[in-house]
XYZ file of C-alpha atoms in Angstrom:
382
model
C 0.000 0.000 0.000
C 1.418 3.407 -1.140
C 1.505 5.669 1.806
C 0.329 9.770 1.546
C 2.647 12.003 -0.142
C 4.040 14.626 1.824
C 2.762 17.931 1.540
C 4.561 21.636 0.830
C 4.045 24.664 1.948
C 5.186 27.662 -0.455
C 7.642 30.404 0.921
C 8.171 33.693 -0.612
C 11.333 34.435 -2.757
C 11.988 38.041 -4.109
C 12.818 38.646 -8.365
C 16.580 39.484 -7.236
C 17.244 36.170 -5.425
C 15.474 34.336 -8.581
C 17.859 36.114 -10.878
C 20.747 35.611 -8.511
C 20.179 31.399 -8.671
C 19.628 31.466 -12.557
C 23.160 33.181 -12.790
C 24.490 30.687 -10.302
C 22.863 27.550 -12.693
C 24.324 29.255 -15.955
C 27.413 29.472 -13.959
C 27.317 25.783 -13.177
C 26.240 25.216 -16.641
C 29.325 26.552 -17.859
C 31.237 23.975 -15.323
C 29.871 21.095 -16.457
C 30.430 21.537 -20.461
C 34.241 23.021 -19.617
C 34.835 19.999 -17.167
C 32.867 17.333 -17.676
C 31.767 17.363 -21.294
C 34.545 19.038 -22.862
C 37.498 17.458 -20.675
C 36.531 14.386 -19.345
C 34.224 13.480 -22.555
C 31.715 11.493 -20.850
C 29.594 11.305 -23.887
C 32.340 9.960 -26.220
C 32.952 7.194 -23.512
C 29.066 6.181 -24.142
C 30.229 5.745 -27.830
C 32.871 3.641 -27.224
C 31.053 1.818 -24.909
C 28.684 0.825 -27.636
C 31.748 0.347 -29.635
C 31.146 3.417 -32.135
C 34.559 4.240 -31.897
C 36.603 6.378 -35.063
C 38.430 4.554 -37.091
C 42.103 5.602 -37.727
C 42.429 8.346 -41.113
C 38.544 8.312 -41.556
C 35.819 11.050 -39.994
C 33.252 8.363 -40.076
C 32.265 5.886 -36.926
C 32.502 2.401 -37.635
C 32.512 -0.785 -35.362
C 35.487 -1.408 -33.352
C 37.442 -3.992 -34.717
C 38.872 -5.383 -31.354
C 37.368 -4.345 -28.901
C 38.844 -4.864 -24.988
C 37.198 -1.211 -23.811
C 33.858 -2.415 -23.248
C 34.381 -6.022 -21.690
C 37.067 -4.379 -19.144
C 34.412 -1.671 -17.935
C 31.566 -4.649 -17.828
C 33.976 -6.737 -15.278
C 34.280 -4.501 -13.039
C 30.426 -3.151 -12.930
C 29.093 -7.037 -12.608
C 31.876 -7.993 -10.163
C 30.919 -5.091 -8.047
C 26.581 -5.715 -9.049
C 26.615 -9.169 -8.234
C 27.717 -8.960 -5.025
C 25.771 -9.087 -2.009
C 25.661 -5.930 -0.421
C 26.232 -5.246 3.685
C 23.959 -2.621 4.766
C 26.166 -0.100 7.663
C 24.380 1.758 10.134
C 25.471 4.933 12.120
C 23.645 6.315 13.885
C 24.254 10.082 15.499
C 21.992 9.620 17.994
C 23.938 7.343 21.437
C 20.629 6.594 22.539
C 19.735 4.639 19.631
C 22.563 2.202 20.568
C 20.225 1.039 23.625
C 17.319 -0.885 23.798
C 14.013 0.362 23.425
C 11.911 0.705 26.671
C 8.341 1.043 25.997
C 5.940 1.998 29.232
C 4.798 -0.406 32.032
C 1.395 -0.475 30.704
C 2.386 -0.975 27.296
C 4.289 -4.327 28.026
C 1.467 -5.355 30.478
C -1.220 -4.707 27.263
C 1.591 -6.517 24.723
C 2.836 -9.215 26.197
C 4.293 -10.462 23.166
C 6.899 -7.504 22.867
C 10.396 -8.337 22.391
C 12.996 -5.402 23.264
C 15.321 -4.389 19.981
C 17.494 -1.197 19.389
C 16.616 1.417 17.092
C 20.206 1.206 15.628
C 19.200 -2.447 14.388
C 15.431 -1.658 13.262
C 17.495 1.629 11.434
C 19.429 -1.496 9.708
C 16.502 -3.525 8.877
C 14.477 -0.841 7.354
C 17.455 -0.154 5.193
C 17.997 -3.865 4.125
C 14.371 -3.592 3.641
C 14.302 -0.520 1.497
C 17.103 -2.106 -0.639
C 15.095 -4.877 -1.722
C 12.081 -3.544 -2.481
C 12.699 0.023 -3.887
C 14.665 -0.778 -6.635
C 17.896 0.275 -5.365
C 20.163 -2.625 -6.481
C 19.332 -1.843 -10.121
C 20.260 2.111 -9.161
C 23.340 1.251 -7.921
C 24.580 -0.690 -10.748
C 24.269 2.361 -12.962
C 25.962 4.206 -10.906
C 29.026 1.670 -10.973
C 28.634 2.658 -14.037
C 28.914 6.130 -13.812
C 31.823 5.814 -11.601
C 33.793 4.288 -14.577
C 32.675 5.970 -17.603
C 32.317 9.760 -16.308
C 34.005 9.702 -12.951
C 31.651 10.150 -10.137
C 28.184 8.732 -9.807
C 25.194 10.776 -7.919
C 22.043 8.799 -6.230
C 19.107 10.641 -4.861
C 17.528 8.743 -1.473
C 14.559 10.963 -0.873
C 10.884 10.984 -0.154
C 8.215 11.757 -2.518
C 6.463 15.149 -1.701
C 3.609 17.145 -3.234
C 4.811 20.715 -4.533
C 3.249 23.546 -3.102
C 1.188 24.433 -5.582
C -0.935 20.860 -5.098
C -0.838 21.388 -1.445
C -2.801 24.809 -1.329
C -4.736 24.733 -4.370
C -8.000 22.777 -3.736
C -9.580 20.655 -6.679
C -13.200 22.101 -7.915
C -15.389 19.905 -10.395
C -15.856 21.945 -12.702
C -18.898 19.381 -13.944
C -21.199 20.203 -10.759
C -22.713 23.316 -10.379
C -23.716 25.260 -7.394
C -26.817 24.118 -5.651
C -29.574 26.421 -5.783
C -31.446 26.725 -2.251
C -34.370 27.884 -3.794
C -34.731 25.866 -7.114
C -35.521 27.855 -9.952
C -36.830 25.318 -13.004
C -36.439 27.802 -15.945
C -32.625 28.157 -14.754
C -32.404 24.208 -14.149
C -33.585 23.707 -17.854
C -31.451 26.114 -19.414
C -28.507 24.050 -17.253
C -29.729 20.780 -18.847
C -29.609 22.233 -22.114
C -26.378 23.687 -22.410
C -24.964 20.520 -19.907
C -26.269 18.190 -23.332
C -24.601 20.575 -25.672
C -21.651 20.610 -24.021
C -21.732 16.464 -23.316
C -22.024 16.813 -27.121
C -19.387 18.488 -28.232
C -16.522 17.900 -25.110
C -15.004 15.628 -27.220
C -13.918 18.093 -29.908
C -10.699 19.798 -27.568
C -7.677 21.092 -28.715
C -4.475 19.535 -29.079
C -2.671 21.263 -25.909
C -5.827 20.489 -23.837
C -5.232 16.487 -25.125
C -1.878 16.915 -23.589
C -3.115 18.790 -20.329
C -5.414 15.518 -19.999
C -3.088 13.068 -20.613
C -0.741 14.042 -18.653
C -2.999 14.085 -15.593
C -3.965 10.483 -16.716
C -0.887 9.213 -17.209
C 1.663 8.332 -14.776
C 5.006 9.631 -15.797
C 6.908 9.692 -12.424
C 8.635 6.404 -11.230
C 6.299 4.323 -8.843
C 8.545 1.719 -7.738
C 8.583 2.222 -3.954
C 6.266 0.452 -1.668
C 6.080 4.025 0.146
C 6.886 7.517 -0.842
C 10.651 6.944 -0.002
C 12.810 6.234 -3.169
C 16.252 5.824 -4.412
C 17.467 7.208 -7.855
C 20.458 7.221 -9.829
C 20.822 10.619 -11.821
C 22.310 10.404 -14.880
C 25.920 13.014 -14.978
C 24.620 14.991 -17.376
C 21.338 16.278 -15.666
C 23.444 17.214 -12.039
C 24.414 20.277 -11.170
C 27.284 21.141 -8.627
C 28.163 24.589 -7.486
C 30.048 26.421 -9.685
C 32.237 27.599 -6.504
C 32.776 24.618 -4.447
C 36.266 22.711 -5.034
C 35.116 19.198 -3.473
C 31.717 18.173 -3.076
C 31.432 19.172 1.047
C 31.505 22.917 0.114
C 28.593 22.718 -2.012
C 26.203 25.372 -1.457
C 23.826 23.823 -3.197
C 22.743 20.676 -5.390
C 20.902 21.108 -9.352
C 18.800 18.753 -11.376
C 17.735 19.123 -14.608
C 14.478 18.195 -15.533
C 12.324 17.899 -18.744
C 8.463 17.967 -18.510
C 6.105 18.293 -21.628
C 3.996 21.607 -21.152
C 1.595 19.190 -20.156
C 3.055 17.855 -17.436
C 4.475 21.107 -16.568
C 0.558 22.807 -16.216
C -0.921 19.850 -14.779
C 2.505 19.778 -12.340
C 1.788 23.727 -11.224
C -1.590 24.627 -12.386
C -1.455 27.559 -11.300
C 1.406 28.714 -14.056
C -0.728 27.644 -16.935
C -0.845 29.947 -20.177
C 2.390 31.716 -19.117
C 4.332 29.603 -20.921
C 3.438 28.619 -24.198
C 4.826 26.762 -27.533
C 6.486 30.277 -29.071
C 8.367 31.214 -25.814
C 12.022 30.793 -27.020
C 13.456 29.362 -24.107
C 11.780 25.786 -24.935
C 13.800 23.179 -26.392
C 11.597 20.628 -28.991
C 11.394 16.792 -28.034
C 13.651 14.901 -30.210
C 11.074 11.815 -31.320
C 7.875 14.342 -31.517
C 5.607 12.825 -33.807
C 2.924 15.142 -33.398
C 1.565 17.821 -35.556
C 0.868 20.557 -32.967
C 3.994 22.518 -31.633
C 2.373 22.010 -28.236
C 3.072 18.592 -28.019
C 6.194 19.180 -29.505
C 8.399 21.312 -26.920
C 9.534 20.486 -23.418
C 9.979 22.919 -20.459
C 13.500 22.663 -19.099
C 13.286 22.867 -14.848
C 16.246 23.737 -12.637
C 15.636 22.273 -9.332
C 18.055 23.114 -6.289
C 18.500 22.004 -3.392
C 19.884 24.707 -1.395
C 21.711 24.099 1.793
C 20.391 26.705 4.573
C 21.729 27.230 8.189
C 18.616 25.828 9.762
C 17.635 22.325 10.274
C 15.928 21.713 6.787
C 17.135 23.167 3.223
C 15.189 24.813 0.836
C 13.834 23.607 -2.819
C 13.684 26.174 -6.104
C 12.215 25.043 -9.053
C 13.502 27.545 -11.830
C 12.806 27.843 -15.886
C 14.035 29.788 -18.308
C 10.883 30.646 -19.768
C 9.486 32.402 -16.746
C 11.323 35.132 -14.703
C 9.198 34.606 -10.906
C 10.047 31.149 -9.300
C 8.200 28.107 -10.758
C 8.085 26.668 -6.930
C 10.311 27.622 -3.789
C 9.173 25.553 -0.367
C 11.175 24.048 2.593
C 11.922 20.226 2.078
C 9.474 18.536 4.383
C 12.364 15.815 5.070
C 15.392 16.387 7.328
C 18.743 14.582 6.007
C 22.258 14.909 6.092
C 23.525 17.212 3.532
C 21.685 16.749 0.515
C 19.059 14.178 -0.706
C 21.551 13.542 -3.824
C 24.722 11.597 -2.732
C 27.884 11.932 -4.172
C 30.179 9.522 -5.090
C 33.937 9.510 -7.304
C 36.367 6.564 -7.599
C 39.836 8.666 -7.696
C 39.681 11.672 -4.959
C 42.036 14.200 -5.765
C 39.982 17.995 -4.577
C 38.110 17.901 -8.072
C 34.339 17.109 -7.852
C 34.790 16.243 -11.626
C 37.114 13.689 -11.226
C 39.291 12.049 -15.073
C 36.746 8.857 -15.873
C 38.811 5.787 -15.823
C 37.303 5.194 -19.074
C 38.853 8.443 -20.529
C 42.212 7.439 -19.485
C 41.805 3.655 -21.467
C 40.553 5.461 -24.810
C 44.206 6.472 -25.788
C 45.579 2.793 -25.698
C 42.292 1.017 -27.082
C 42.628 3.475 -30.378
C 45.912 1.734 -30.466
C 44.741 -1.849 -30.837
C 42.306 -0.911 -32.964
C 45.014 1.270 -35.226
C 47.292 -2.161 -34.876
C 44.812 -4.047 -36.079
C 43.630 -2.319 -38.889
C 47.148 -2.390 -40.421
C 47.346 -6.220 -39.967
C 44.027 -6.544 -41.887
C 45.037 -4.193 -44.691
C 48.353 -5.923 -44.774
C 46.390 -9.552 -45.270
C 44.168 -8.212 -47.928
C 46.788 -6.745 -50.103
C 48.823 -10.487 -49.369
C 45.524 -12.115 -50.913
C-alpha cells in the first residue's frame, strides 16, 4: 500500500534572489560543459562503450574492430553488481545504541513484545528498502557512472507534493452550485447547455489532449512500496556549485528536468498559459511525432537544493521561460547534507574527477590502429 505524499508549503522568494540562482545555474552550466563534457568526454565514452569508436584516417564511426574497452568496464560493474551488499548503520543519535523501553502499561497490554534497538530496526528498514525500492538496479548504474564519467550521484529521498498541489483545492468543474431555492427555468437552461456541451466535449484542442493526458498518465517512477525512493541521476542532468572545489563545500545541489507543457501545467496549475509553444526558451522533443507545436516542446526545470543554516534546506524550481520562481518551499524531510549523494572513484579535490574510461581510450585506439594495419596488410597479401 502506497503511503500519503508529503505535503509543501510555499515560501516567498523576491525577483533578485530568482535572478541571482539562474546566474548561479548558468554558472554551473558553464562547469559542467568546460569539465565534464569538454574534458573528461563522458559522452564519447558512451560511444565507445557501444563500440562506435573512429576509425584511424577516416571522420566516419565504424565498429570497433577489437574491442577490450567495453568487456574491461563490464567486469568490473558485474563484479561489483553481483555482489551481495552489507547494509552499515550509524547512527548520530547514542541513545539509539540502547534498547528500546516502551511503558509499564504498554508491556502489560503486549505481552508479546520483544525489546530491539533502534540502531538495528534503522538497519533492517534499510535492508528492507534495498530490496524492495529498486535500489540494487540504481546502484549498478551508478558503478557505471563511476567508470565511464568519474563520479556517480544517487538521490535517497521521499516523494512530496509541490506547493502548488498542497494549497490549491480541486473544484469539479462538472457540478454546479446548488440552488437553495430551485428555480426550473434556470435548471432547464442548465440541462440544455450541460447536453450541448456532453455533445461536443469531445472536440478539444491539441494542448488540452496533452493537459489531460498528462494528468492520466503516470510519468513519475512508482517503484517504492512508500513515498521513499532511491534514484540514480544520470551526470549529465546534475548540477554542482560552480564555486565549491570538493563536493562538502557545495552550497547547493541542481537537477535538470524535462516535462512536456503538459506535465508542466498539470505539475503547477497555477502557471498555466504563461508559458506557451512560441516562448524561445523551450527546447523541442527529439522523437515528436505530433503535428501541434504544443506537443512538440519540453519545459526545461532547474531544481536546487539549497543548503540553509537551519535544520531543513530549501527547494527552487527555476525555468528559463518564466522570470518569478516556478516553486520555492522548505523540504518537508530532514537529512544529512543533501538528498543527492555523491560519489567519485579517484579523490584528488576535483568534484569532476578524469573517468577511468577516458584514461583507457588512448591505448584502445591503439589496438584498434594495430589491427587495422594487420588486416590491410592480409588483404593486399591475398
Amino acid at each position: 500500500m502506497k503511503s500519503q505524499i508529503t505535503p509543501t508549503q510555499p515560501i516567498e522568494i523576491s525577483q533578485d534572489e530568482v535572478r541571482f540562482w539562474k546566474a548561479e545555474v548558468r554558472a554551473s552550466l558553464k562547469r559542467q560543459k568546460d569539465e565534464f563534457i569538454t574534458r573528461i568526454g563522458y559522452e564519447r565514452n558512451i560511444r565507445y562503450f557501444e563500440a562506435l569508436q573512429g576509425a584511424e584516417g577516416s571522420d566516419i564511426k565504424q565498429l570497433a574492430i577489437v574491442d577490450e574497452f567495453s568487456p574491461s568496464i563490464l567486469s568490473v560493474i558485474t563484479s561489483t553488481y553481483y555482489q551481495n551488499p552489507d547494509v552499515h548503520v550509524e547512527a548520530a543519535n547514542p541513545e539509539s545504541d540502547g534498547m528500546v523501553k516502551p511503558s509499564l502499561l504498554y508491556m502489560i497490554q503486549n505481552p508479546d513484545f520483544v525489546p530491539y534497538k533502534l540502531q538495528d530496526l534503522l538497519k533492517s528498514s534499510v535492508r528492507y528498502g534495498m530490496d524492495k525500492s529498486g535500489m540494487k538496479e540504481e546502484m549498478q548504474l551508478a558503478d557505471f557512472d563511476l567508470m565511464m564519467a568519474g563520479f556517480a550521484t544517487v538521490e535517497m529521498n521521499h516523494a512530496s507534493e509541490g506547493s502548488d498541489s498542497a494549497q490549491m483545492p480541486t473544484v469539479d468543474a462538472s457540478q454546479p452550485e446548488t440552488d437553495v431555492y430551485g428555480n426550473p427555468i434556470l435548471d432547464s437552461l442548465t440541462a440544455g447547455i450541460k447536453t450541448a456541451f456532453n455533445a461536443v466535449k469531445g472536440a478539444i484542442s491539441p494542448d488540452q489532449v496533452e493537459d489531460k493526458v498528462a494528468q492520466e498518465v503516470q510519468s513519475e517512477r512508482i517503484d517504492f512500496t512508500d513515498a521513499t525512493y532511491c534514484k540514480r541521476w544520470n551526470p549529465l542532468d546534475v548540477l554542482f556549485d560552480s564555486r565549491a572545489t570538493v563536493f562538502k563545500e557545495s552550497r547547493f545541489i541542481g537537477k535538470v528536468i524535462k516535462k512536456s507543457l503538459g506535465e508542466f501545467n498539470a505539475m503547477y496549475p497555477k502557471l498555466k498559459g504563461k508559458i506557451n509553444a512560441t516562448s524561445g526558451a523551450l527546447d523541442t522533443l527529439p522523437f515528436a511525432g505530433h503535428n501541434s507545436q504544443d506537443n512538440k516542446k519540453v519545459v526545461t526545470l532547474y531544481e536546487l537544493e539549497i543548503k540553509k543554516k537551519g535544520e531543513r534546506n530549501c527547494i527552487l524550481v527555476l525555468s528559463n521561460a518564466l522570470d518569478e520562481a516556478v516553486d520555492y518551499y522548505e523540504k518537508p524531510i530532514v537529512t544529512n547534507n543533501f538528498s543527492i549523494k555523491y560519489a567519485s572513484v579517484d579523490k584528488y579535490g576535483r568534484i569532476y574527477t578524469m573517468a577511468r574510461a577516458t584514461k583507457a581510450i588512448k591505448p584502445q585506439d591503439d589496438i584498434n590502429h594495430y589491427m587495422t594495419i594487420q588486416f590491410e596488410h592480409v588483404d593486399r597479401a591475398q
